[in-house]
Coordinates of C-alpha atoms in Angstrom, one line a residue:
G107 CA 100.8 97.7 108.9
G108 CA 98.3 100.3 107.6
H109 CA 95.6 102.2 109.5
S110 CA 93.3 99.1 109.3
G111 CA 95.6 97.3 111.7
S112 CA 95.1 94.1 109.8
K113 CA 97.0 94.8 106.5
S114 CA 100.6 94.1 105.9
S115 CA 102.4 97.0 104.2
S116 CA 105.0 94.6 102.9
S117 CA 102.4 92.9 100.6
A118 CA 104.2 89.7 101.4
S119 CA 102.8 86.2 101.3
A120 CA 102.5 85.0 105.0
A121 CA 103.7 81.7 106.3
H122 CA 101.8 80.6 109.4
S123 CA 102.0 78.1 112.2
G124 CA 99.2 76.1 113.7
N125 CA 98.4 78.6 116.5
G126 CA 97.2 81.3 114.1
V127 CA 100.4 83.3 114.2
H128 CA 101.5 84.4 110.7
F129 CA 105.1 85.3 109.8
F130 CA 105.8 87.3 106.7
G131 CA 108.5 89.3 105.1
R132 CA 110.2 90.8 102.1
L133 CA 113.9 90.9 101.1
Y134 CA 115.0 93.8 98.8
V135 CA 118.4 95.0 97.6
G136 CA 119.1 97.5 94.8
Y137 CA 121.7 99.1 92.8
E138 CA 121.3 102.9 92.4
N139 CA 123.1 105.6 90.5
R140 CA 122.3 109.1 91.9
A141 CA 123.4 112.4 90.6
T142 CA 122.7 115.8 92.4
A143 CA 123.3 119.0 90.5
S144 CA 126.7 119.1 88.8
A145 CA 128.4 116.8 91.4
N146 CA 129.7 113.4 90.3
S147 CA 127.1 110.6 90.4
V148 CA 127.3 108.1 93.3
D149 CA 126.9 104.3 92.8
S150 CA 125.5 102.3 95.7
I151 CA 124.2 98.9 96.7
R152 CA 121.7 99.4 99.5
D153 CA 118.2 99.6 100.8
N154 CA 118.0 103.0 102.6
G155 CA 114.3 103.1 102.2
G156 CA 113.8 100.1 104.3
K157 CA 111.8 98.1 101.8
S158 CA 113.1 94.8 103.4
R159 CA 110.7 93.7 106.1
L160 CA 110.1 91.0 108.7
G161 CA 106.8 90.8 110.5
I162 CA 104.4 88.8 112.6
K163 CA 100.6 89.1 112.9
F164 CA 97.7 87.2 114.4
K165 CA 94.0 87.2 114.6
E166 CA 92.2 85.6 117.5
N167 CA 88.4 84.9 117.6
L168 CA 86.8 86.3 120.7
G169 CA 83.3 85.6 119.8
S170 CA 81.6 88.8 118.8
M171 CA 84.9 90.4 117.9
S172 CA 88.5 89.5 117.0
L173 CA 91.8 90.5 118.6
I174 CA 94.3 91.5 115.9
G175 CA 98.1 92.0 116.5
H176 CA 100.7 93.2 114.0
A177 CA 104.4 94.1 114.3
E178 CA 106.7 94.8 111.4
W179 CA 110.4 95.6 111.3
K180 CA 112.6 97.0 108.5
F181 CA 116.2 96.5 107.8
D182 CA 118.9 96.9 105.1
I183 CA 120.4 93.6 103.9
A184 CA 123.1 95.4 101.9
D185 CA 124.9 97.2 104.8
G186 CA 123.3 96.1 108.0
T187 CA 122.1 99.5 109.1
A188 CA 118.4 100.3 109.1
G189 CA 118.1 103.9 107.8
N190 CA 120.2 106.5 106.1
D191 CA 123.9 105.9 105.4
S192 CA 125.0 109.6 105.7
S193 CA 128.0 110.6 107.8
T194 CA 125.6 111.8 110.5
A195 CA 123.3 108.8 110.6
C196 CA 125.1 107.1 113.5
T197 CA 125.4 109.9 116.0
A198 CA 123.3 107.9 118.5
A199 CA 122.7 104.2 119.2
R200 CA 119.0 104.5 118.1
D201 CA 120.1 105.6 114.6
C202 CA 122.4 102.6 114.1
R203 CA 120.1 99.7 114.8
T204 CA 120.3 96.8 112.4
I205 CA 116.5 96.2 112.6
D206 CA 114.2 99.1 113.1
L207 CA 110.5 98.9 114.1
H208 CA 108.2 100.1 111.3
V209 CA 104.8 99.6 112.9
G210 CA 103.3 97.7 115.8
N211 CA 99.8 97.6 117.1
L212 CA 97.0 95.7 118.9
G213 CA 93.3 96.2 118.4
F214 CA 89.8 94.8 118.1
L215 CA 87.9 94.0 114.9
T216 CA 84.2 94.5 115.5
G217 CA 81.1 94.6 113.4
L218 CA 81.5 98.4 113.4
G219 CA 85.1 98.4 112.2
Y220 CA 88.6 98.2 113.7
I221 CA 89.9 100.1 116.7
G222 CA 93.4 99.8 118.0
I223 CA 96.4 101.5 119.6
G224 CA 100.1 101.6 118.7
S225 CA 102.1 102.8 115.7
F226 CA 100.5 102.7 112.2
E227 CA 101.0 103.8 108.6
S228 CA 98.7 106.8 108.4
P229 CA 95.6 107.0 106.1
Y230 CA 97.6 109.8 104.3
K231 CA 100.0 107.0 103.1
T232 CA 97.7 104.0 102.7
M233 CA 94.8 105.7 101.0
G234 CA 95.6 106.7 97.4
K235 CA 99.0 105.1 97.5
F236 CA 99.9 104.8 93.8
D237 CA 103.7 104.4 93.8
N238 CA 104.8 100.9 93.1
N239 CA 108.4 101.9 94.0
M240 CA 107.7 103.2 97.5
D241 CA 110.8 102.7 99.8
T242 CA 113.2 102.3 96.9
A243 CA 115.8 104.6 95.4
V244 CA 113.3 105.8 92.7
A245 CA 110.4 106.4 95.1
M246 CA 108.2 109.2 94.1
N247 CA 108.2 110.8 97.5
A248 CA 112.1 110.9 97.4
H249 CA 111.9 113.1 94.3
G250 CA 109.1 115.5 95.0
A251 CA 106.4 113.6 93.0
T252 CA 104.5 113.3 96.3
S253 CA 105.0 114.7 99.8
T254 CA 107.5 113.1 102.1
G255 CA 108.2 112.6 105.8
N256 CA 105.8 111.4 108.5
G257 CA 103.3 114.1 107.7
G258 CA 103.3 113.1 104.0
Q259 CA 103.2 110.1 101.8
A260 CA 105.8 108.2 103.9
G261 CA 103.7 108.7 107.1
T262 CA 104.2 106.3 110.0
L263 CA 102.6 107.7 113.2
E264 CA 103.4 106.5 116.7
S265 CA 101.3 106.3 119.9
M266 CA 98.1 106.6 118.1
L267 CA 94.5 105.5 118.8
A268 CA 93.2 104.3 115.4
Y269 CA 89.8 103.5 113.8
H270 CA 89.2 102.0 110.4
G271 CA 85.9 101.0 108.9
H272 CA 84.1 100.1 105.7
M273 CA 80.5 101.2 104.9
G274 CA 79.4 100.1 101.4
P275 CA 81.7 101.9 98.9
F276 CA 83.1 104.1 101.7
E277 CA 86.3 103.5 103.5
I278 CA 87.2 105.6 106.6
G279 CA 90.4 105.9 108.6
Y280 CA 91.1 108.1 111.6
M281 CA 94.0 108.3 114.1
Y282 CA 94.5 110.5 117.2
A283 CA 97.8 110.9 119.1
L284 CA 97.5 110.1 122.8
S285 CA 100.9 110.7 124.3
D286 CA 101.4 114.0 126.2
T287 CA 105.0 114.5 127.1
D288 CA 105.2 118.3 127.1
A289 CA 106.0 118.3 130.8
D290 CA 109.1 116.2 130.2
A291 CA 110.5 116.7 126.7
S292 CA 113.4 114.2 127.4
A293 CA 110.8 111.5 127.8
D294 CA 109.2 112.0 124.4
R295 CA 110.2 109.1 122.2
T296 CA 107.4 109.4 119.7
N297 CA 107.0 111.4 116.5
T298 CA 103.6 112.8 117.5
D299 CA 102.2 114.9 120.3
Q300 CA 98.8 114.8 121.9
G301 CA 96.3 116.5 119.6
D302 CA 98.0 115.4 116.3
Y303 CA 95.7 113.5 114.0
A304 CA 95.4 111.9 110.6
L305 CA 92.3 111.0 108.6
G306 CA 91.3 109.6 105.3
I307 CA 88.1 108.7 103.4
Q308 CA 87.9 107.1 100.0
I309 CA 85.0 106.0 97.8
K310 CA 85.3 103.1 95.4
D311 CA 83.0 102.2 92.4
M312 CA 80.1 104.3 93.6
M313 CA 79.9 107.0 90.8
M314 CA 81.2 104.6 88.1
P315 CA 82.9 101.2 87.9
G316 CA 86.7 101.4 88.3
L317 CA 86.7 105.0 89.8
T318 CA 88.2 105.7 93.2
V319 CA 88.2 109.2 94.8
G320 CA 89.3 110.3 98.2
Y321 CA 90.7 112.8 100.7
A322 CA 93.4 112.5 103.4
R323 CA 94.9 114.9 106.0
T324 CA 97.6 114.9 108.6
H325 CA 97.5 117.6 111.3
D326 CA 100.4 118.7 113.5
H327 CA 98.8 120.2 116.6
E328 CA 101.9 121.8 118.1
V329 CA 104.6 123.5 116.0
A330 CA 107.5 125.2 117.7
G331 CA 107.2 129.0 117.3
G332 CA 104.1 128.8 115.2
S333 CA 100.5 127.7 114.7
A334 CA 99.2 124.2 113.9
Q335 CA 100.0 122.9 110.4
S336 CA 98.2 120.4 108.1
N337 CA 98.9 118.5 104.9
D338 CA 95.9 117.9 102.7
R339 CA 95.6 115.6 99.7
V340 CA 92.8 114.9 97.2
F341 CA 93.3 111.8 95.0
A342 CA 91.6 109.8 92.3
S343 CA 92.3 106.8 90.1
M344 CA 90.4 105.2 87.2
K345 CA 90.7 101.9 85.4
V346 CA 90.3 103.1 81.8
L347 CA 91.1 99.8 80.0
P348 CA 91.5 96.2 81.2
H349 CA 95.3 96.6 81.8
V350 CA 95.6 100.4 82.1
G351 CA 94.9 102.7 85.0
I352 CA 95.5 106.4 85.6
F353 CA 95.8 108.4 88.8
L354 CA 95.9 112.0 90.0
T355 CA 96.8 113.5 93.4
M356 CA 96.8 117.2 94.4
E357 CA 98.5 118.1 97.7
D358 CA 98.5 121.3 99.8
V359 CA 101.6 120.7 101.9
N360 CA 102.2 123.0 105.0
Q361 CA 104.1 120.8 107.4
S362 CA 107.8 121.5 107.5
G363 CA 109.8 118.9 105.6
S364 CA 106.8 117.5 103.7
Y365 CA 107.1 119.4 100.5
S366 CA 110.4 117.9 99.3
A367 CA 113.4 116.4 100.9
G368 CA 115.7 119.1 102.4
I369 CA 113.2 121.9 101.8
S370 CA 111.3 123.4 104.8
S371 CA 108.9 125.6 102.7
A372 CA 105.2 124.8 102.2
G373 CA 103.8 124.3 98.7
D374 CA 101.5 122.5 96.3
I375 CA 102.3 119.2 94.5
T376 CA 100.2 118.0 91.6
T377 CA 100.9 114.5 90.3
I378 CA 99.5 112.5 87.3
G379 CA 100.5 109.0 86.4
T380 CA 99.6 105.7 84.8
H381 CA 100.0 102.0 85.4
Y382 CA 100.1 99.6 82.5
Q383 CA 100.2 95.8 82.9
L384 CA 102.0 94.2 79.9
G385 CA 102.1 90.5 80.5
H386 CA 104.3 89.8 83.5
T387 CA 105.6 93.4 83.5
A388 CA 104.1 96.3 85.4
I389 CA 104.9 99.7 83.9
Q390 CA 104.6 102.9 85.9
A391 CA 105.0 106.5 84.5
V392 CA 104.5 109.7 86.5
Y393 CA 104.8 113.4 86.1
A394 CA 104.6 115.9 88.9
K395 CA 104.9 119.6 89.5
G396 CA 105.9 121.3 92.7
D397 CA 105.0 124.9 93.4
S398 CA 106.8 126.2 96.5
D399 CA 105.5 129.0 98.7
G400 CA 109.2 129.9 99.2
A401 CA 111.9 130.7 96.7
A402 CA 111.6 130.2 93.0
T403 CA 114.5 127.8 93.1
E404 CA 112.3 125.4 95.1
D405 CA 109.8 125.0 92.2
Y406 CA 110.4 121.8 90.2
K407 CA 109.1 119.2 87.8
T408 CA 109.5 115.5 88.3
L409 CA 109.4 112.8 85.6
G410 CA 109.7 109.1 86.4
M411 CA 109.3 105.7 84.8
S412 CA 109.8 102.1 86.0
A413 CA 109.2 98.5 84.8
S414 CA 108.8 95.7 87.3
M415 CA 109.0 92.2 85.8
H416 CA 107.6 89.3 87.8
L417 CA 110.1 86.4 87.9
S418 CA 107.7 84.3 89.9
K419 CA 104.7 84.8 92.2
T420 CA 107.0 86.0 95.0
S421 CA 110.0 87.6 93.2
D422 CA 110.4 90.5 90.8
I423 CA 113.1 92.7 89.3
T424 CA 112.5 96.4 88.8
F425 CA 114.3 98.9 86.5
G426 CA 113.6 102.6 87.3
Y427 CA 114.5 106.1 86.4
I428 CA 113.3 109.4 87.9
K429 CA 114.5 113.0 87.7
Q430 CA 113.5 116.0 89.9
D431 CA 114.2 119.0 87.7
F432 CA 114.3 122.3 89.7
D433 CA 113.6 125.6 88.1
S434 CA 116.2 128.4 88.0
T435 CA 119.3 127.4 90.0
G436 CA 117.9 124.6 92.1
S437 CA 119.9 121.4 92.4
D438 CA 118.4 118.7 90.1
I439 CA 118.3 115.1 91.3
T440 CA 118.5 112.1 88.9
T441 CA 118.3 108.5 90.0
R442 CA 118.6 105.2 88.2
S443 CA 118.1 101.9 89.9
I444 CA 117.8 98.1 89.5
G445 CA 116.1 96.4 92.4
L446 CA 115.4 92.7 93.2
T447 CA 112.6 91.7 95.6
H448 CA 111.5 88.4 97.1
K449 CA 108.4 88.1 99.4
F450 CA 107.8 85.3 101.8

C-alpha cells in the first residue's frame, strides 16, 4: 500500500490462488483507557485507527515489465464503523461505511522502477516509519510524537501519479497530484489538488553498516486564504547492537492539522526512540518534544512505551502506554491499551 505500489502496509502474510492473485489481511481489536486533562477517563473496545485490513494484490508478467495491482480496505471489527466514533462521525453516509478504502493503485514495475496511479501511502509515511503501534490507540502520531494527518506521518494521498525506485543504497519516492477540480468544488472527492506532491529519499548502509538516513516532504499547493504549505522531515536510524536499534526524526510542520491532533498551528517536532528485541517480545520506547509556533499552551512533551509479544508467527498481543504532557495549561492526554493482532 506504500509508495512502491507493491508493498502491503498491513505487513500481513498473503494467501494466494493459482492465478497469481494474493489475498491478505489483518484483524485487530484493542482495549483502551484514555484520559484528557482533568476529565474522567474513558474505556473503549475499538479499532478507530483502522489497523484491521483486508486486501488484494497481483503481479502479472508482461515480458520486459510487470503490471502490479493493489487494493486495501480498513474496518473496525469492534463496532462495525470504519473511522472515528465521535458524535459527529456519522453526519454523512460516506463517514459511516463499515469498510473504508485505504489505498488502491495500478502500475508498472520496470527496470527503472515502479510508476503507477491511484491512492498511496506517501513517502512521508513509509520512509522512516519507526512506530510499531501505528493505527492503534497508543500510536505516536495520535499523541504528538510525530506529525499527524494526510500531510504527516499518517499520510495517504489520493489521485496521485507515483514513482518509486532503488539505485544501490538509495531509495527514492515521488508522487504528484493529477486531479484538477477547482472549476467544480462539489466534484472534488479527493484529499489532494493538482500541484500537491510528496517526495522521499533514504540511504541505507552506505556510510556505515546498519545506518539509515533520509528526508521526506509533503507539499500542499493550494491553501485557502494563504500560500502553499509544506511539511519536512529528516530521519535516521541505527542498529547499535544485535537486538537494539535507535531512531531520530526532526520535523518542520507547517500544514494545518499536522502538528498535533486538534491544533492548527505550525511547529517543530523532535523525536528520539529505541527498539529492543527481547526474545519473542519487541519493546519500543519514545520521547518527543513539540515546539509550537502558536501559543505556549501548545508546546508539549510526549513519553511512550510498549511491549509486543509474539504468540505465533501471525499473532501478537501488545501492551502500551503513552502520555502527551502539554506545557502551561494545555490539556494532557494519557492513553493505556492492550491490543490483539492476527495476520493472514
